[in-house]
Coordinates of C-alpha atoms in Angstrom, one line a residue:
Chain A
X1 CA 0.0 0.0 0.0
X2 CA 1.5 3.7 -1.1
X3 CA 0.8 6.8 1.2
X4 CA 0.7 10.1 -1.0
X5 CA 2.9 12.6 1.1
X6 CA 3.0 16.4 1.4
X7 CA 4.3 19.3 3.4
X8 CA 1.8 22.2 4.4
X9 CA 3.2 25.6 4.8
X10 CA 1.7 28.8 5.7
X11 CA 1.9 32.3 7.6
X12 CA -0.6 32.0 10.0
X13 CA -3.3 29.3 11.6
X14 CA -6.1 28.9 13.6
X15 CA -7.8 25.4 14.2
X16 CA -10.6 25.7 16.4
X17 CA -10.9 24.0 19.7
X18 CA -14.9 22.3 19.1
X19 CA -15.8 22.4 22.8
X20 CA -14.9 26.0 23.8
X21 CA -18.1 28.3 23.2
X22 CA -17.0 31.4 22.7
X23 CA -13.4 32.3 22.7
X24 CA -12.0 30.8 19.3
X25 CA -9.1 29.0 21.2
X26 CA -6.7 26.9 18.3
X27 CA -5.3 23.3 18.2
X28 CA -1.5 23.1 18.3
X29 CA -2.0 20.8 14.9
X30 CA -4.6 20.4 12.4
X31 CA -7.6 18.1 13.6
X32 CA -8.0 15.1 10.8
X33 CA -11.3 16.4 9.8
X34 CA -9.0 19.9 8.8
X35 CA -7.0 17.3 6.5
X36 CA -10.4 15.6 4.9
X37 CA -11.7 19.5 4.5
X38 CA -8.4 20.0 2.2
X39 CA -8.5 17.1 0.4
X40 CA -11.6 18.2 -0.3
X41 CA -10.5 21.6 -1.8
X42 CA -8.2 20.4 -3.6
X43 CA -10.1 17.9 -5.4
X44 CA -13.1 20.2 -5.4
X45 CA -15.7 19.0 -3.9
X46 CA -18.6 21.2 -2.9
X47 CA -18.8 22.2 1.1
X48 CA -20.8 19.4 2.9
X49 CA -20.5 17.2 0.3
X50 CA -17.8 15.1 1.0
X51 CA -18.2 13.8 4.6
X52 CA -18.8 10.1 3.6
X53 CA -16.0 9.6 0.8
X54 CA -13.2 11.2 2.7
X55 CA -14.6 9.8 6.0
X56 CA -12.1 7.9 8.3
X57 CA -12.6 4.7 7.0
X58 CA -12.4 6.1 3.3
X59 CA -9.2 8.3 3.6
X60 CA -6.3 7.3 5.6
X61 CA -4.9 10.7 7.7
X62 CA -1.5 11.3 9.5
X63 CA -0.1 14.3 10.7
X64 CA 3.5 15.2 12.0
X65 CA 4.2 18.7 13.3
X66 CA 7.4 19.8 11.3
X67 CA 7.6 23.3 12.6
X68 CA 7.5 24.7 16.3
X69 CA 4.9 26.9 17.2
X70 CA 3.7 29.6 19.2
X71 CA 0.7 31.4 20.0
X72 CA -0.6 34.9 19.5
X73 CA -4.0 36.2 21.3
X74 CA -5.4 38.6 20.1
X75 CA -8.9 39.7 20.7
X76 CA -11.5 40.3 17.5
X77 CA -14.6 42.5 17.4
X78 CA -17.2 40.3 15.6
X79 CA -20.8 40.9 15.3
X80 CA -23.0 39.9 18.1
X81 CA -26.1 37.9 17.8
X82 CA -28.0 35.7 19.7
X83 CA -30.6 35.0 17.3
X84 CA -30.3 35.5 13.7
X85 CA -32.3 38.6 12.9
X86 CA -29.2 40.2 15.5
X87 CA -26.8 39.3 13.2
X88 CA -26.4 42.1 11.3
X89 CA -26.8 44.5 14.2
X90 CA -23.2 46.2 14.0
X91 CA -23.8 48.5 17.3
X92 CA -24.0 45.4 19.6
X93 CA -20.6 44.3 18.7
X94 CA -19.1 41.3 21.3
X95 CA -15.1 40.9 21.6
X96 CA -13.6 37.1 21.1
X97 CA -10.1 36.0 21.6
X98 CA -8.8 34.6 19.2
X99 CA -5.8 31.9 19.3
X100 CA -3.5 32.4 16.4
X101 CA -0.8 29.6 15.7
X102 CA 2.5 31.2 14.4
X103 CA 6.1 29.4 13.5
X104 CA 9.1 30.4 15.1
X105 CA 11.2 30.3 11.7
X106 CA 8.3 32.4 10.2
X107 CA 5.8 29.6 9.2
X108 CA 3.4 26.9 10.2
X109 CA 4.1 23.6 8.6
X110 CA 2.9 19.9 9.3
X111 CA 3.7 16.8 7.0
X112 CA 0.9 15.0 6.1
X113 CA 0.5 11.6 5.3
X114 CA -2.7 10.2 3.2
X115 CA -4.3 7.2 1.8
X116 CA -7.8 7.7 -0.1
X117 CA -9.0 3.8 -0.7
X118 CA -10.7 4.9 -3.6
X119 CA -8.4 4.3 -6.7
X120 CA -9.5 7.0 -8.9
X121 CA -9.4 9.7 -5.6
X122 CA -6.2 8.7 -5.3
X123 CA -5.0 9.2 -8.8
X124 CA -6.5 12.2 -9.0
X125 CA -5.4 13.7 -5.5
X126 CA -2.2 12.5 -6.4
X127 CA -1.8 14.5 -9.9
X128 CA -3.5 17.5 -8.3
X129 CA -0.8 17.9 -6.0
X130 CA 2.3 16.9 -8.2
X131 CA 0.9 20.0 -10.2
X132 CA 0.8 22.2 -6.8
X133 CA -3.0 22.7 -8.1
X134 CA -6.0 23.0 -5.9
X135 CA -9.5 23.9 -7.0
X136 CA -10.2 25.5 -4.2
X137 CA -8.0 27.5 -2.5
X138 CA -6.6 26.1 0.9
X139 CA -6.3 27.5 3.9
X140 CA -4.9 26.4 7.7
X141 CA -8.3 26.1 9.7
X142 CA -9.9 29.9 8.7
X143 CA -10.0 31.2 5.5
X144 CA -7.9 34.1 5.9
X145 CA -5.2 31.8 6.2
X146 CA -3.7 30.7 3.6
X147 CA -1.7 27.4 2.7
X148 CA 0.0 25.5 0.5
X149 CA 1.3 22.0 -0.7
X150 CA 4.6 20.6 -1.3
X151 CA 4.5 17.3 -2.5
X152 CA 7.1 15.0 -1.8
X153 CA 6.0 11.8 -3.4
X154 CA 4.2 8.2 -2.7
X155 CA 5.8 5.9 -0.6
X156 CA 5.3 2.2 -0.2
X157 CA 4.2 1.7 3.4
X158 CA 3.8 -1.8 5.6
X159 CA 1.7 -2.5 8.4
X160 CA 3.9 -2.2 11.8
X161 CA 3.9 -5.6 13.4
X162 CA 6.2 -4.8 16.9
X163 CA 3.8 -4.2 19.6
X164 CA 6.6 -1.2 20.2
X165 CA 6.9 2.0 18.3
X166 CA 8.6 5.3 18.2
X167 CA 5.3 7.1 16.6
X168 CA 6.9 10.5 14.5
X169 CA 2.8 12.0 14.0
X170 CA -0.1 13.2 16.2
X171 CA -0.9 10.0 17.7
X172 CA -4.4 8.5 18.6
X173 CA -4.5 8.4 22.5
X174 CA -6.5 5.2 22.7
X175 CA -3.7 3.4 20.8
X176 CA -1.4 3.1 24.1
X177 CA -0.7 0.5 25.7
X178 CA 2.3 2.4 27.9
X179 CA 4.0 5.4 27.9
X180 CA 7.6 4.2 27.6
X181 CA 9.5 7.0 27.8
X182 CA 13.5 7.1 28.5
X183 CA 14.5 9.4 30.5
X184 CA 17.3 10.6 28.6
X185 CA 14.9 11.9 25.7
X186 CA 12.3 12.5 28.2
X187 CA 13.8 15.5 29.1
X188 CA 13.3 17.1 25.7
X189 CA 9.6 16.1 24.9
X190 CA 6.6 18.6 25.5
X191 CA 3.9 16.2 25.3
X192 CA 0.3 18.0 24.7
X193 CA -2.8 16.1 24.8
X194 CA -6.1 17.4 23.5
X195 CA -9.6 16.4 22.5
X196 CA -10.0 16.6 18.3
X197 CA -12.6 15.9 16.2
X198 CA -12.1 13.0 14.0
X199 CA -15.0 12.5 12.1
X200 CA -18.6 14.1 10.6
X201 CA -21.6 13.1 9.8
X202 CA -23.3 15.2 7.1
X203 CA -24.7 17.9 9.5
X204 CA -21.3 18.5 10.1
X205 CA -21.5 17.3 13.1
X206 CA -18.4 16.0 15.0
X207 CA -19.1 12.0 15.1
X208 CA -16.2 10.4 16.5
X209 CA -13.7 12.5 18.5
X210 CA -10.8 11.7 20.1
X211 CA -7.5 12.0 22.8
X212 CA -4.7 12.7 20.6
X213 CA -1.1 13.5 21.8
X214 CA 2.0 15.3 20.3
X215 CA 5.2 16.8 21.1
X216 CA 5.7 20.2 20.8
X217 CA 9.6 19.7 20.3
X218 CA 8.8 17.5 17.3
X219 CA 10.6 14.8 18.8
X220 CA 8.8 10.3 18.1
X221 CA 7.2 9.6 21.1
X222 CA 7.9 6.3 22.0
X223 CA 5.5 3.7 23.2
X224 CA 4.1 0.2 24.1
X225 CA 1.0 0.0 21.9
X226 CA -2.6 -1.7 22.4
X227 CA -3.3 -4.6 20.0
X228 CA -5.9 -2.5 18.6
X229 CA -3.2 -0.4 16.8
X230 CA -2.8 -3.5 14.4
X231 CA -4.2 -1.3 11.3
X232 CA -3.2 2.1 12.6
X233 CA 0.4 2.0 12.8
X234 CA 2.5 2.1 9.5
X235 CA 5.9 2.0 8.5
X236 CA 7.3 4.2 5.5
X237 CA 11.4 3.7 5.0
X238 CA 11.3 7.0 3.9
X239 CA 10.3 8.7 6.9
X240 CA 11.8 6.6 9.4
X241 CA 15.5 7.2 11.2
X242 CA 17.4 4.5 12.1
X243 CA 15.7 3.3 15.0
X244 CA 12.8 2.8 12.5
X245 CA 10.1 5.6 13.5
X246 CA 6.5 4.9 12.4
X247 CA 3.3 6.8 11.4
X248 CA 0.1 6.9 13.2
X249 CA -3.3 7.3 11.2
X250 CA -5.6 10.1 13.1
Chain B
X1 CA -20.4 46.8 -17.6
X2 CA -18.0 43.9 -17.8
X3 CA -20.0 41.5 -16.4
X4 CA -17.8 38.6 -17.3
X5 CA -17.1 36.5 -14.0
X6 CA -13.1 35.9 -13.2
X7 CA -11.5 32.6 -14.4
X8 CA -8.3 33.4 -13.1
X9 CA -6.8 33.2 -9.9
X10 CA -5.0 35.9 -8.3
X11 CA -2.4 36.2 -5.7
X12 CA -2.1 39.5 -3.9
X13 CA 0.6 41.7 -2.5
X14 CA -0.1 44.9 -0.6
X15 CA 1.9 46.9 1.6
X16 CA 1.2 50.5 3.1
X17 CA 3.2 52.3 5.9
X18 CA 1.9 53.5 9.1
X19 CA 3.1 56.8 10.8
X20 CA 2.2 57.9 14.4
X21 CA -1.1 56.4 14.1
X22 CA -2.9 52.9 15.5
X23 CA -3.5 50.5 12.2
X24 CA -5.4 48.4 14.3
X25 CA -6.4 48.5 17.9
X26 CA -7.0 45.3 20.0
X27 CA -10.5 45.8 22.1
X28 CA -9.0 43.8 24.8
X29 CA -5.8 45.5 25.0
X30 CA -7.0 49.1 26.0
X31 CA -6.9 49.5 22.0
X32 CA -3.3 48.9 21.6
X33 CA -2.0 48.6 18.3
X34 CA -2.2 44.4 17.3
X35 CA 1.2 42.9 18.2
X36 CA 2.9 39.7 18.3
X37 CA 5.4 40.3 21.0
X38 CA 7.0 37.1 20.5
X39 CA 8.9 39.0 17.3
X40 CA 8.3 42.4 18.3
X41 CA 6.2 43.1 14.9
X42 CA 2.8 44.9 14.9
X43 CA -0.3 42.9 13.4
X44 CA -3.3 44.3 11.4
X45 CA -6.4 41.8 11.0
X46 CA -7.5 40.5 7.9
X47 CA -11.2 42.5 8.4
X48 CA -9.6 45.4 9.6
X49 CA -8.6 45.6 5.5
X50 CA -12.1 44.5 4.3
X51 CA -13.5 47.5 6.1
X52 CA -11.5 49.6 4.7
X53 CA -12.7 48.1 1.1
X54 CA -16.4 48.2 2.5
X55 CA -16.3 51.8 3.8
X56 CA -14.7 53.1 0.1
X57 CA -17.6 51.4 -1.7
X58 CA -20.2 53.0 0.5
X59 CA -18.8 56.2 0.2
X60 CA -19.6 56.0 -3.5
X61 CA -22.8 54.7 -3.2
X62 CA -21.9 51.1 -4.8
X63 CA -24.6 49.1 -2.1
X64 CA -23.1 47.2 0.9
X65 CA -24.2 44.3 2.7
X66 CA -22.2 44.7 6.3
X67 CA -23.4 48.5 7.1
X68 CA -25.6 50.5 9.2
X69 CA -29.1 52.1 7.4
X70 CA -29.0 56.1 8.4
X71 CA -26.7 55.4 10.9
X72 CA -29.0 52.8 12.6
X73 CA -28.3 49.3 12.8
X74 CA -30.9 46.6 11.5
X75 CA -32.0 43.2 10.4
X76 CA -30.9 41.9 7.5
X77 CA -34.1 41.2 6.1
X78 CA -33.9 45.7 6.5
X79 CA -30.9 45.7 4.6
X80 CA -31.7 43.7 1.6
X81 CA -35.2 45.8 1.6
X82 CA -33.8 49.0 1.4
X83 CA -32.3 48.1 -1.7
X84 CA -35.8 46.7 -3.0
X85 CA -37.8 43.8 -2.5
X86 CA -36.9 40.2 -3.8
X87 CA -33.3 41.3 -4.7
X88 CA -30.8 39.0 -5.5
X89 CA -28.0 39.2 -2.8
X90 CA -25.3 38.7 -5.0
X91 CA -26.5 41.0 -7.9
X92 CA -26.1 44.1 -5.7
X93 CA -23.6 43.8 -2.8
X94 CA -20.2 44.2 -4.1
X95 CA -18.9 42.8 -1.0
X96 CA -20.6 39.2 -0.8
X97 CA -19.2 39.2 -4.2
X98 CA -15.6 39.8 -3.2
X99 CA -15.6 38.7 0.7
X100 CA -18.3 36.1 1.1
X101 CA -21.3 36.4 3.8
X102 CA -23.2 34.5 6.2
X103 CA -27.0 36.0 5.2
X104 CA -29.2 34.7 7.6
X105 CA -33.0 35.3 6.4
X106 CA -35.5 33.1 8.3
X107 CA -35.4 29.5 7.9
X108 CA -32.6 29.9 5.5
X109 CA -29.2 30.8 5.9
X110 CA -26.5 30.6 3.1
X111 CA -22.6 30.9 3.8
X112 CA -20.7 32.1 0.6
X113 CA -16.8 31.7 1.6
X114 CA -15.4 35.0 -0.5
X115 CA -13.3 34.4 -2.9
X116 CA -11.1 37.4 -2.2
X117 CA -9.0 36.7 1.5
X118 CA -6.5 37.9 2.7
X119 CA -4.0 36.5 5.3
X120 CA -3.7 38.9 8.7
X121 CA -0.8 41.6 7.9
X122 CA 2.3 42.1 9.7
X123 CA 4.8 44.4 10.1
X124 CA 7.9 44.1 8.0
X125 CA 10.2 46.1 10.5
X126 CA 10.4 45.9 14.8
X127 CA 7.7 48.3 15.9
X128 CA 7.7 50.2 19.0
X129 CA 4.3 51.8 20.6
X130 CA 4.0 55.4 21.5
X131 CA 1.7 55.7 24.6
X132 CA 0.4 58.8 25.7
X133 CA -2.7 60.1 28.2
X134 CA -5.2 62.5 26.6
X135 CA -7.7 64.6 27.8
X136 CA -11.2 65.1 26.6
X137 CA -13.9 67.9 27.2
X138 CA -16.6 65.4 27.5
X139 CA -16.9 64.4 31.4
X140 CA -17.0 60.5 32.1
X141 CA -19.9 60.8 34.3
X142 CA -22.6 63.4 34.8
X143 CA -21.5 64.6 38.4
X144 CA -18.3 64.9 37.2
X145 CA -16.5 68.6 36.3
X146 CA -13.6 67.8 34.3
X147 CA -13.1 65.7 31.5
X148 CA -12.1 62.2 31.1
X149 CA -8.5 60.8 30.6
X150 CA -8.0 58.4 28.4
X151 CA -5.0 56.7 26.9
X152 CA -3.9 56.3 23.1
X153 CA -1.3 54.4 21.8
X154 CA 0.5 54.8 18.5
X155 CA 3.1 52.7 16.4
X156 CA 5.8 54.9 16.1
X157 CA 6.3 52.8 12.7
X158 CA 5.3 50.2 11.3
X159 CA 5.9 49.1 7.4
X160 CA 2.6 46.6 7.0
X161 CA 2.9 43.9 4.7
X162 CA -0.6 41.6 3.4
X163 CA -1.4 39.0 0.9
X164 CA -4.2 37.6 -0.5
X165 CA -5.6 35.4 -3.0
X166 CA -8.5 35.9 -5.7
X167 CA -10.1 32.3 -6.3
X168 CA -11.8 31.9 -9.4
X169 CA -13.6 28.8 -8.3
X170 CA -15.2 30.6 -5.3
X171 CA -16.0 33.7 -7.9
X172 CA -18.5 31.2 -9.6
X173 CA -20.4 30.6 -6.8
X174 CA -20.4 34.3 -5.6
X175 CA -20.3 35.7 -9.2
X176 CA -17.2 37.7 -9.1
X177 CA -16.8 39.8 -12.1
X178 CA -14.1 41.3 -13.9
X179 CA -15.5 44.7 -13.2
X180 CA -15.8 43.9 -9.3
X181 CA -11.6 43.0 -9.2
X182 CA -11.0 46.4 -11.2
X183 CA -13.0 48.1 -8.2
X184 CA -10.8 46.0 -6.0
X185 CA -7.4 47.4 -7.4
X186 CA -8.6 51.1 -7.2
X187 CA -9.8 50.8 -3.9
X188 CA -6.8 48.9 -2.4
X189 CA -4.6 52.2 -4.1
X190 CA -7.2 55.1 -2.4
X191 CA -9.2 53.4 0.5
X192 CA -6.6 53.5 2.9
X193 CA -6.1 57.5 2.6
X194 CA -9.3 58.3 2.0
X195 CA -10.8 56.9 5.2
X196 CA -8.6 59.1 7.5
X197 CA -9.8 59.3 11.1
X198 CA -7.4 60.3 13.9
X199 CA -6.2 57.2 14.7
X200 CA -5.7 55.9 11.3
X201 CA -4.4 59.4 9.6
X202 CA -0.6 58.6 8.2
X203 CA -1.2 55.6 6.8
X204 CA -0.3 55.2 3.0
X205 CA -0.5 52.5 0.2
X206 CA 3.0 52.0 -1.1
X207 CA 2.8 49.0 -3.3
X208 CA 0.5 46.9 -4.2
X209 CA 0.9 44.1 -7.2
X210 CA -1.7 41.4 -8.0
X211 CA -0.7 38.9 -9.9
X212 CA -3.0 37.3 -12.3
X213 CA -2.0 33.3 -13.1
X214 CA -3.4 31.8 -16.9
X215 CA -5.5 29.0 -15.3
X216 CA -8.2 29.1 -12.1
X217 CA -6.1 26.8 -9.9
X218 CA -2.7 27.8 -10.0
X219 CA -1.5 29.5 -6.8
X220 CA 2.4 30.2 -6.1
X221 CA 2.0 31.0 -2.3
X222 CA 2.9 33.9 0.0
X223 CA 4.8 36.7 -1.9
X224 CA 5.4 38.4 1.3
X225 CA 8.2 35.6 1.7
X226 CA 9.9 37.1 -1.5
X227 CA 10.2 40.6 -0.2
X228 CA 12.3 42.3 2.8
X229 CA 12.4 45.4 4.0
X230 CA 15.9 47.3 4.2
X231 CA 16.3 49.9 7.0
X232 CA 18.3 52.3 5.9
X233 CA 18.8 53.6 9.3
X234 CA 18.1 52.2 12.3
X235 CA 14.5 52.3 13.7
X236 CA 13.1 53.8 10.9
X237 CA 10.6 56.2 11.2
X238 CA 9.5 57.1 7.8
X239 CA 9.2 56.2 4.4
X240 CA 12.4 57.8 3.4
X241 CA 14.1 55.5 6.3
X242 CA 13.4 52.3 4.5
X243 CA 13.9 50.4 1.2
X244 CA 12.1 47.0 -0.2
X245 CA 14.1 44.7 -1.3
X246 CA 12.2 42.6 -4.4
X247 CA 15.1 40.7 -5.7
X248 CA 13.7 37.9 -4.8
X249 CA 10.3 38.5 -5.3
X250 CA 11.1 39.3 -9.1
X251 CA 13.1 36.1 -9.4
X252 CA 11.0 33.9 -8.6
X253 CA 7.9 35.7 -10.5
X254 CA 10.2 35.5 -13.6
X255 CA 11.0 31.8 -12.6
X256 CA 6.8 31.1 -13.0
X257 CA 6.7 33.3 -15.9
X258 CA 4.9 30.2 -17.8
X259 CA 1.9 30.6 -15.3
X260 CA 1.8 34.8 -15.2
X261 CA -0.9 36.4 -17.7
X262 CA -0.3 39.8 -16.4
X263 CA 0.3 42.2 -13.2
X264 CA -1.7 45.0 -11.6
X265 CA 0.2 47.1 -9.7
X266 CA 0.8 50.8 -8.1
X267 CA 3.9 51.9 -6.6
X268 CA 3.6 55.2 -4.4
X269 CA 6.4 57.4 -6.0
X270 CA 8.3 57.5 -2.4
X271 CA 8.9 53.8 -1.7
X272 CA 12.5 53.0 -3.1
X273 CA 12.4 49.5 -4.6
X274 CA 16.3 48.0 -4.6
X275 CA 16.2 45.0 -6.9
X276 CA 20.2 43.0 -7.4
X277 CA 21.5 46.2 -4.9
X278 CA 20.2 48.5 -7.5
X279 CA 17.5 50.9 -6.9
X280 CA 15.2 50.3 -9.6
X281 CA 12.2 51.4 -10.9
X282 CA 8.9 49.1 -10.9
X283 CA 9.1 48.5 -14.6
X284 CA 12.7 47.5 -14.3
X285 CA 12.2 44.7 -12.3
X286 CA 9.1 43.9 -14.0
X287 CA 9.3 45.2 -17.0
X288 CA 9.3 41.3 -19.2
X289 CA 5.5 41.0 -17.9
X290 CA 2.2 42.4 -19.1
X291 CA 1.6 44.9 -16.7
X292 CA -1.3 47.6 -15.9
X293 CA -1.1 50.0 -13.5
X294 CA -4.0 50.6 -11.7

């Protein structure tokens, strides 16, 4: 089985936390549902449309945080309105925070790793982005932000047999077995764990969501994994160091 | 009337200056200018610039969806009937057109994503604020006899750099016109100026180029990364005080010359451009395009 895999780069981003109400507070890395939304650009398909052929099952999604981050807050002055008919009432006007994700070398940037199981959206997702061409423009979580694709190729990848892995992308909580962490990396990692969307139904509506964890330092995590991380866990030669580092489908 | 809708994808690059003034105050912040202080630059939001474009085509009449009626604010069901009943949306409001909308008329809302964005801005050089108290004649409270105080904060200066991009796929569901983007270059060269209040006087457009691609889906990426700004001396503090460096910018626009149709541009005569170490002129470094000045 072949992974098609690409570099996203951009300014600025903002992925938003689902379960925060009001303050627009942002992921430290793209949820997979922001992945299946650009897939979706790119191979233009309408908004709402997609939800079942790029769904979880369909289209294969792992992420690895290639850039450090920080944040910026700033607060924005948007429209308030508790009903609709408020909405376009510019004098009752309601401040939000807003969580902006920016890179310390000037840029936001994850490495993505995908898998459509349908042969022609693969063919076609995979010429798209050998030509850097997207039918709809796409953008890191909020339209104003901008992004763009750098593809780096298809790799043959194998199903990861060892019950141990040193996982390089954001990895799927529920996949652990055991933290094993040694202590003489330990001292570098920066381990954030958060609740992402995973999945939607065709409301839009957040369907499956789940604990993921990364390290902000961009360093594998290494751990003892469950059995159920049989068809999650994937090795790509490509990507992996010598001590054989593995990817993790969101 | 060019009522042709675009087909051709667009990336944008716009920079003004800023001079003693607050390009964009954060509500939360006592109005301080937008900063990131992690680098020390100042920040403008992306909406901050679409008001700009919204207030310029309200001042010549062209009809606006995100505005006031007589000063008042109102419904939106108000604000489509003061242009006449059973309108369509996207026939008269020049800004769905270019920036999208969430129109929310009972039991159906629609969400157009524009197909004009732009990323936030940022400031090219370190930017320092200016804080000061001011006084006012108006009293905070009725009991009170003197005025209020108040505090306002300036950049001292702050060279502002955005981008954008003009998708032609979004323009067909909006029904973006060629005639719309021509509005869109003029106002991006006079909003700016034009909407001069106190806290936004001495702020001027000093370059602004959008590039037009052959096809609907080709898009090269942020041209802000091509560009740098040279201080002549340190902590500039005005135009004169700093140079932009294109070099870059027109190397790798001549490397995707194949994918170019043509350029829009304006260059405010006071920005030096320095293009190989040279100081050039706009059509020296660009001169192997098609180019229009708008």
């Amino acid at each position: 089985m072949k992974f098609l895999v690409f570099d996203l780069k951009g300014k600025f981003a903002h992925f938003r936390k689902f379960y925060t109400n009001s303050s627009s507070l942002s992921y430290l890395v793209p949820p997979r549902t922001v992945i299946e939304g650009m897939v979706a650009a790119i191979l233009g398909f309408k908004r709402d449309s997609y939800y079942g052929v790029l769904s979880a099952e369909n289209l294969l999604v792992a992420v690895q945080k290639i850039e450090r981050t920080y944040k910026i807050v700033q607060t924005v002055n948007y429209i308030k309105a508790q009903t609709v008919n408020e909405l376009k009432n510019p004098n009752t006007h309601t401040q939000v925070p807003l969580e902006i994700l920016a890179g310390y070398n000037g840029f936001v940037g994850f490495r993505v790793f995908v898998m459509p199981k349908d042969e022609k959206i693969y063919s076609l997702l995979r010429a798209r982005l050998e030509s850097g061409k997207s039918e709809f423009p796409i953008y890191f979580g909020s339209a104003p932000f901008a992004a763009k694709t750098e593809f780096l190729g298809e790799f043959e990848a194998c199903r990861w047999e060892d019950s141990r892995a040193g996982i390089l992308t954001v990895l799927d909580a529920g996949l652990i077995k055991s933290l094993s962490l040694e202590l003489e990396s330990a001292s570098s990692l920066a381990l954030m764990r958060d609740r992402m969307p995973c999945d939607f139904d065709k409301d839009r509506f957040a369907t499956k969501v789940k604990t993921y964890i990364h390290d902000e330092n961009l360093n594998p995590i290494w751990v003892d994994l469950d059995s159920s991380a049989q068809d999650k866990v994937y090795y790509i030669k490509e990507f992996s160091g010598d001590r054989k580092e593995c990817i993790c489908v969101m | 009337m060019e009522k042709k809708i675009i087909d051709k994808t667009s990336e944008i690059l716009f920079t003004y200056d800023a001079k003693l003034c607050n390009p964009n105050g954060d509500p939360d912040e006592e109005n301080r200018p937008r900063m990131d202080w992690e680098k020390e630059i100042n920040l403008v939001s992306d909406v901050r610039l679409k008001r700009y474009i919204r207030d310029y085509a309200d001042d010549q009449g062209i009809p606006i969806y995100v505005r006031k009626i007589e000063g008042k604010s109102v419904k939106p069901e108000e604000v489509i009937k003061s242009v006449g009943e059973d309108i369509d949306e996207l026939e008269t409001f020049i800004d769905i057109r270019l920036f999208g909308a969430t129109i929310p008329i009972k039991k159906e809302t629609r969400t157009y994503i524009g197909p004009v964005q732009f990323n936030w801005g940022y400031s090219l050089n370190k930017v320092e604020l200016l804080e000061a108290s001011i006084t006012s004649h108006f009293a905070s409270d009725e009991k009170k006899q003197q005025g209020a105080i108040g505090k306002d904060y300036r950049v001292k200066y702050s060279f502002i750099a955005f981008s954008g991009i003009v998708s032609a796929r979004r323009a067909k569901e909006t029904r973006l016109t060629e005639d719309d983007l021509k509005f869109l270059d003029r106002a991006m060269k006079e909003a700016i100026p034009l909407q001069a209040t106190r806290s936004k006087i001495g702020q001027y457009p000093r370059l602004y180029m959008r590039v037009e691609y052959v096809d609907d889906k080709t898009l090269l990426g942020e041209l802000r990364d091509y560009v740098k700004l040279i201080e002549v001396v340190e902590k500039p503090r005005k135009i004169e005080d700093v140079q932009l460096d294109i070099t870059d910018l027109a190397e790798f626009l001549h490397k995707n010359k194949n994918v170019i149709s043509k350029i829009y541009y304006f260059k405010h005569p006071e920005l030096c451009l320095v293009c190989g170490g040279n100081v050039v002129d706009f059509k020296d470094a660009f001169g192997t395009f098609e180019l229009e000045e708008v």
